[in-house]
Amino acid sequence: MSTYKSLGGPAGGLVLTNRADLAERIDAIAYPGLTANFDVGKTAALAITMLDWLEHGRAYATAMTATAAALATSLAERGLPVHSTAGGFTTSHQLAVDATEWGGGHEAS
């Protein structure tokens, strides 16, 4: 997961699992610079972010998913081809727009 897009913390990422076997496999194949880049400033900022999440995380996540759903709804109402399922446009902080008519994602961006 992204520590700055998902958590609102410092730039970086987390690989989380509660499976020791999977953690060992990831550790064995990941380049050390990707998993062992200790930065005191970033680590401290991430610690504060996680403390914030303990207190405000549920409300933050609820607001984040509601905002993504509202954006997806608004885009769809304006005619953009927003991907949806039977459950709606999104149940997370992300949404997807089909950019085929603009030549694909790279061309559209």
Coordinates of N, CA, C and O in Angstrom, one line a residue:
M1 N 0.8 -1.2 0.0 CA 0.0 0.0 0.0 C 0.9 1.2 0.0 O 2.0 1.2 0.5
S2 N 0.3 2.3 -0.5 CA 1.1 3.6 -0.5 C 0.9 4.3 0.8 O -0.2 4.4 1.3
T3 N 2.0 4.7 1.4 CA 1.9 5.4 2.7 C 1.5 6.8 2.5 O 1.0 7.5 3.5
Y4 N 1.5 7.4 1.3 CA 1.1 8.8 1.2 C -0.2 8.9 0.5 O -1.0 9.8 0.8
K5 N -0.6 8.0 -0.4 CA -1.9 8.1 -1.0 C -3.0 7.5 -0.1 O -4.0 8.1 0.0
S6 N -2.7 6.4 0.5 CA -3.7 5.7 1.3 C -3.7 6.2 2.7 O -4.8 6.3 3.3
L7 N -2.6 6.5 3.3 CA -2.5 6.9 4.7 C -2.4 8.4 4.9 O -2.7 8.9 6.0
G8 N -2.0 9.1 3.9 CA -1.8 10.5 4.1 C -0.5 10.8 4.8 O -0.4 11.9 5.5
G9 N 0.4 9.9 4.8 CA 1.7 10.0 5.5 C 2.8 10.3 4.5 O 2.6 10.8 3.4
P10 N 4.1 10.1 4.9 CA 5.2 10.4 4.1 C 5.3 9.4 2.9 O 4.7 8.4 2.9
A11 N 6.0 9.9 1.8 CA 6.1 9.1 0.6 C 6.8 7.8 0.9 O 7.8 7.7 1.6
G12 N 6.2 6.7 0.4 CA 6.8 5.4 0.6 C 5.7 4.3 0.5 O 4.6 4.6 -0.1
G13 N 6.0 3.2 0.9 CA 5.0 2.1 0.8 C 5.2 1.0 1.9 O 6.2 1.0 2.6
L14 N 4.2 0.2 2.1 CA 4.2 -0.9 3.1 C 3.8 -2.2 2.4 O 2.8 -2.2 1.6
V15 N 4.4 -3.2 2.7 CA 4.0 -4.5 2.3 C 3.6 -5.2 3.7 O 4.4 -5.4 4.5
L16 N 2.3 -5.5 3.8 CA 1.8 -6.1 5.0 C 1.3 -7.5 4.9 O 0.6 -7.8 3.9
T17 N 1.6 -8.3 5.8 CA 1.0 -9.7 5.8 C 1.1 -10.2 7.2 O 2.0 -9.8 8.0
N18 N 0.2 -11.1 7.6 CA 0.3 -11.8 8.8 C 0.8 -13.3 8.6 O 0.7 -14.1 9.5
R19 N 1.3 -13.5 7.4 CA 1.8 -14.9 7.1 C 3.3 -14.9 7.1 O 3.9 -14.2 6.2
A20 N 3.9 -15.5 8.0 CA 5.4 -15.6 8.1 C 6.0 -16.1 6.8 O 7.0 -15.6 6.4
D21 N 5.4 -17.2 6.2 CA 6.0 -17.8 5.0 C 6.0 -16.8 3.9 O 7.0 -16.7 3.1
L22 N 5.0 -16.0 3.7 CA 4.9 -15.0 2.7 C 5.9 -13.9 2.9 O 6.6 -13.5 2.0
A23 N 6.0 -13.4 4.2 CA 7.0 -12.4 4.5 C 8.4 -12.8 4.2 O 9.2 -12.1 3.7
E24 N 8.7 -14.1 4.5 CA 10.1 -14.6 4.2 C 10.3 -14.6 2.7 O 11.4 -14.3 2.2
R25 N 9.3 -15.1 1.9 CA 9.5 -15.1 0.4 C 9.6 -13.7 -0.1 O 10.5 -13.5 -1.0
I26 N 8.9 -12.7 0.3 CA 9.0 -11.4 -0.2 C 10.4 -10.8 0.2 O 11.1 -10.2 -0.6
D27 N 10.8 -11.0 1.4 CA 12.1 -10.6 1.9 C 13.2 -11.2 1.1 O 14.2 -10.5 0.8
A28 N 13.1 -12.4 0.7 CA 14.1 -13.1 -0.1 C 14.3 -12.6 -1.5 O 15.3 -12.6 -2.1
I29 N 13.2 -12.1 -2.1 CA 13.2 -11.7 -3.5 C 13.3 -10.2 -3.7 O 13.7 -9.7 -4.8
A30 N 12.9 -9.4 -2.7 CA 12.9 -7.9 -2.8 C 14.3 -7.4 -2.7 O 15.1 -7.8 -1.9
Y31 N 14.6 -6.5 -3.6 CA 16.0 -5.9 -3.6 C 16.1 -5.2 -2.3 O 15.2 -4.5 -1.8
P32 N 17.2 -5.3 -1.6 CA 17.3 -4.7 -0.2 C 17.0 -3.2 -0.2 O 16.5 -2.8 0.8
G33 N 17.3 -2.5 -1.2 CA 17.0 -1.1 -1.2 C 15.6 -0.7 -1.2 O 15.1 0.4 -0.8
L34 N 14.7 -1.7 -1.6 CA 13.3 -1.5 -1.6 C 12.7 -1.8 -0.2 O 11.6 -1.3 0.1
T35 N 13.3 -2.6 0.6 CA 12.8 -3.0 1.9 C 13.6 -2.6 3.1 O 13.2 -2.7 4.2
A36 N 14.8 -2.0 2.8 CA 15.7 -1.7 4.0 C 16.2 -0.3 3.8 O 17.4 -0.1 4.0
N37 N 15.4 0.6 3.5 CA 15.8 2.0 3.3 C 15.4 2.9 4.5 O 14.6 3.8 4.4
F38 N 16.0 2.6 5.6 CA 15.7 3.3 6.8 C 16.0 4.8 6.7 O 17.1 5.2 6.4
D39 N 15.0 5.6 7.0 CA 15.2 7.0 7.0 C 14.5 7.5 8.2 O 13.3 7.4 8.4
V40 N 15.2 8.1 9.2 CA 14.7 8.5 10.4 C 13.5 9.4 10.3 O 12.5 9.3 11.0
G41 N 13.7 10.4 9.4 CA 12.6 11.4 9.2 C 11.3 10.8 8.7 O 10.2 11.0 9.2
K42 N 11.5 9.9 7.7 CA 10.3 9.2 7.1 C 9.7 8.3 8.1 O 8.5 8.2 8.3
T43 N 10.6 7.6 8.9 CA 10.1 6.6 9.9 C 9.3 7.3 11.0 O 8.2 6.9 11.4
A44 N 9.8 8.4 11.4 CA 9.1 9.2 12.5 C 7.8 9.7 12.0 O 6.8 9.7 12.7
A45 N 7.8 10.2 10.7 CA 6.5 10.7 10.1 C 5.5 9.6 10.0 O 4.3 9.8 10.2
L46 N 6.0 8.4 9.6 CA 5.1 7.3 9.4 C 4.5 6.9 10.8 O 3.3 6.5 10.9
A47 N 5.3 6.9 11.8 CA 4.9 6.6 13.2 C 3.8 7.6 13.6 O 2.7 7.1 14.2
I48 N 3.9 8.9 13.4 CA 2.9 9.8 13.7 C 1.6 9.6 12.9 O 0.5 9.7 13.4
T49 N 1.8 9.3 11.6 CA 0.7 8.9 10.8 C -0.1 7.8 11.3 O -1.3 7.8 11.4
M50 N 0.6 6.7 11.7 CA -0.1 5.5 12.3 C -0.8 5.9 13.6 O -1.9 5.4 13.9
L51 N -0.2 6.7 14.4 CA -0.9 7.1 15.7 C -2.1 7.9 15.3 O -3.2 7.8 16.0
D52 N -2.1 8.8 14.3 CA -3.2 9.5 13.8 C -4.3 8.5 13.4 O -5.5 8.7 13.6
W53 N -3.9 7.5 12.6 CA -4.9 6.5 12.2 C -5.5 5.7 13.3 O -6.7 5.4 13.2
L54 N -4.8 5.5 14.4 CA -5.5 4.9 15.5 C -6.7 5.7 16.0 O -7.7 5.1 16.4
E55 N -6.5 7.0 16.0 CA -7.6 7.9 16.5 C -8.6 8.2 15.5 O -9.8 8.3 15.7
H56 N -8.1 8.5 14.3 CA -9.0 9.1 13.2 C -9.1 8.2 12.0 O -9.8 8.6 11.0
G57 N -8.5 7.1 12.0 CA -8.4 6.3 10.7 C -9.8 5.8 10.2 O -10.0 5.9 9.0
R58 N -10.7 5.4 11.0 CA -12.0 4.9 10.5 C -12.7 6.1 9.9 O -13.3 5.9 8.8
A59 N -12.7 7.3 10.5 CA -13.4 8.4 9.9 C -12.7 8.9 8.6 O -13.4 9.2 7.6
Y60 N -11.4 8.8 8.6 CA -10.6 9.2 7.4 C -10.9 8.3 6.3 O -11.2 8.7 5.1
A61 N -10.9 7.0 6.5 CA -11.2 6.0 5.5 C -12.6 6.2 5.0 O -12.8 6.1 3.8
T62 N -13.6 6.4 5.8 CA -15.0 6.6 5.4 C -15.1 7.8 4.5 O -15.7 7.8 3.5
A63 N -14.5 8.9 4.9 CA -14.5 10.1 4.1 C -13.8 9.9 2.8 O -14.3 10.4 1.7
M64 N -12.7 9.2 2.8 CA -11.9 9.0 1.6 C -12.7 8.2 0.6 O -12.8 8.5 -0.6
T65 N -13.4 7.1 1.0 CA -14.2 6.3 0.1 C -15.4 7.0 -0.4 O -15.8 6.9 -1.5
A66 N -16.0 7.8 0.5 CA -17.2 8.6 0.1 C -16.8 9.6 -0.9 O -17.5 9.9 -1.9
T67 N -15.6 10.3 -0.8 CA -15.2 11.2 -1.8 C -14.9 10.6 -3.1 O -15.3 11.1 -4.2
A68 N -14.3 9.4 -3.1 CA -14.0 8.7 -4.4 C -15.3 8.3 -5.0 O -15.5 8.4 -6.3
A69 N -16.3 7.8 -4.3 CA -17.6 7.5 -4.8 C -18.3 8.7 -5.4 O -18.9 8.6 -6.5
A70 N -18.2 9.8 -4.7 CA -18.9 11.1 -5.2 C -18.2 11.5 -6.5 O -18.9 12.0 -7.4
L71 N -16.9 11.5 -6.5 CA -16.2 11.8 -7.8 C -16.6 10.9 -8.9 O -16.9 11.4 -10.0
A72 N -16.6 9.6 -8.7 CA -17.0 8.7 -9.7 C -18.4 9.0 -10.2 O -18.7 9.0 -11.4
T73 N -19.3 9.2 -9.3 CA -20.7 9.5 -9.7 C -20.8 10.8 -10.5 O -21.4 10.8 -11.5
S74 N -20.1 11.8 -10.1 CA -20.1 13.1 -10.8 C -19.5 12.9 -12.2 O -20.0 13.5 -13.2
L75 N -18.4 12.2 -12.3 CA -17.8 11.9 -13.6 C -18.7 11.2 -14.5 O -18.9 11.5 -15.7
A76 N -19.4 10.2 -14.0 CA -20.3 9.4 -14.8 C -21.5 10.2 -15.2 O -22.0 10.1 -16.4
E77 N -22.0 11.1 -14.4 CA -23.1 11.9 -14.7 C -22.8 12.9 -15.8 O -23.6 13.4 -16.6
R78 N -21.5 13.2 -16.0 CA -21.0 14.1 -17.0 C -20.6 13.3 -18.3 O -20.0 13.8 -19.2
G79 N -20.9 12.0 -18.3 CA -20.7 11.2 -19.5 C -19.4 10.4 -19.6 O -19.1 9.8 -20.6
L80 N -18.5 10.5 -18.6 CA -17.3 9.8 -18.6 C -17.5 8.3 -18.3 O -18.4 8.0 -17.5
P81 N -16.8 7.4 -19.0 CA -17.1 6.0 -18.8 C -16.3 5.4 -17.6 O -15.3 4.9 -17.6
V82 N -17.0 5.6 -16.4 CA -16.4 5.2 -15.2 C -16.7 3.7 -15.0 O -17.9 3.3 -15.1
H83 N -15.7 2.9 -14.7 CA -16.0 1.5 -14.4 C -16.8 1.3 -13.2 O -16.6 1.9 -12.2
S84 N -17.8 0.4 -13.3 CA -18.6 0.1 -12.2 C -18.9 -1.4 -12.1 O -18.7 -2.2 -13.1
T85 N -19.4 -1.9 -11.0 CA -19.8 -3.2 -10.8 C -21.2 -3.2 -10.2 O -21.8 -2.1 -10.0
A86 N -21.8 -4.3 -9.8 CA -23.1 -4.3 -9.2 C -23.0 -3.6 -7.8 O -24.0 -3.0 -7.4
G87 N -21.8 -3.5 -7.2 CA -21.7 -2.8 -6.0 C -21.5 -1.3 -6.1 O -21.3 -0.6 -5.1
G88 N -21.4 -0.8 -7.3 CA -21.2 0.7 -7.6 C -19.9 0.9 -8.2 O -19.2 0.1 -8.8
F89 N -19.5 2.2 -8.2 CA -18.3 2.6 -8.8 C -17.0 2.3 -8.0 O -16.0 2.0 -8.6
T90 N -17.1 2.3 -6.7 CA -15.9 2.0 -5.9 C -16.3 1.7 -4.5 O -17.3 2.3 -4.0
T91 N -15.5 0.9 -3.8 CA -15.7 0.8 -2.4 C -14.3 1.1 -1.7 O -14.1 0.7 -0.5
S92 N -13.5 1.8 -2.4 CA -12.2 2.1 -1.8 C -11.9 3.6 -2.2 O -12.8 4.3 -2.5
H93 N -10.7 4.0 -2.1 CA -10.3 5.3 -2.5 C -9.9 5.5 -3.9 O -9.5 6.6 -4.4
Q94 N -10.1 4.4 -4.7 CA -9.7 4.5 -6.1 C -10.9 4.3 -7.0 O -11.9 3.7 -6.6
L95 N -10.8 4.8 -8.2 CA -11.9 4.6 -9.3 C -11.1 4.4 -10.6 O -10.0 4.7 -10.7
A96 N -11.8 3.9 -11.6 CA -11.2 3.7 -12.9 C -12.1 4.2 -14.0 O -13.3 4.0 -14.0
V97 N -11.5 4.9 -14.9 CA -12.2 5.5 -16.1 C -11.6 4.7 -17.3 O -10.4 4.5 -17.4
D98 N -12.5 4.2 -18.1 CA -12.1 3.5 -19.4 C -11.6 4.6 -20.4 O -12.4 5.4 -20.9
A99 N -10.4 4.7 -20.6 CA -9.8 5.7 -21.5 C -9.6 5.2 -22.9 O -8.9 5.8 -23.7
T100 N -10.2 4.1 -23.3 CA -10.1 3.6 -24.7 C -10.4 4.6 -25.7 O -9.6 4.7 -26.7
E101 N -11.4 5.4 -25.6 CA -11.8 6.3 -26.6 C -10.8 7.5 -26.8 O -10.9 8.2 -27.8
W102 N -9.9 7.6 -25.9 CA -8.8 8.6 -26.0 C -7.5 8.0 -26.3 O -6.5 8.7 -26.1
G103 N -7.5 6.8 -26.7 CA -6.3 6.1 -27.1 C -5.6 5.4 -26.0 O -4.4 5.0 -26.1
G104 N -6.3 5.2 -24.9 CA -5.7 4.4 -23.7 C -5.2 5.4 -22.6 O -5.2 6.6 -22.8
G105 N -4.8 4.8 -21.5 CA -4.4 5.6 -20.4 C -3.2 6.6 -20.6 O -3.3 7.7 -20.2
H106 N -2.2 6.1 -21.2 CA -1.0 6.9 -21.5 C -1.3 8.1 -22.4 O -0.9 9.2 -22.1
E107 N -2.0 7.8 -23.5 CA -2.4 8.8 -24.4 C -3.3 9.8 -23.8 O -3.2 11.1 -23.9
A108 N -4.3 9.4 -23.0 CA -5.3 10.3 -22.3 C -4.6 11.2 -21.3 O -4.9 12.3 -21.2
S109 N -3.6 10.6 -20.6 CA -2.9 11.4 -19.6 C -2.0 12.5 -20.2 O -1.8 13.5 -19.7

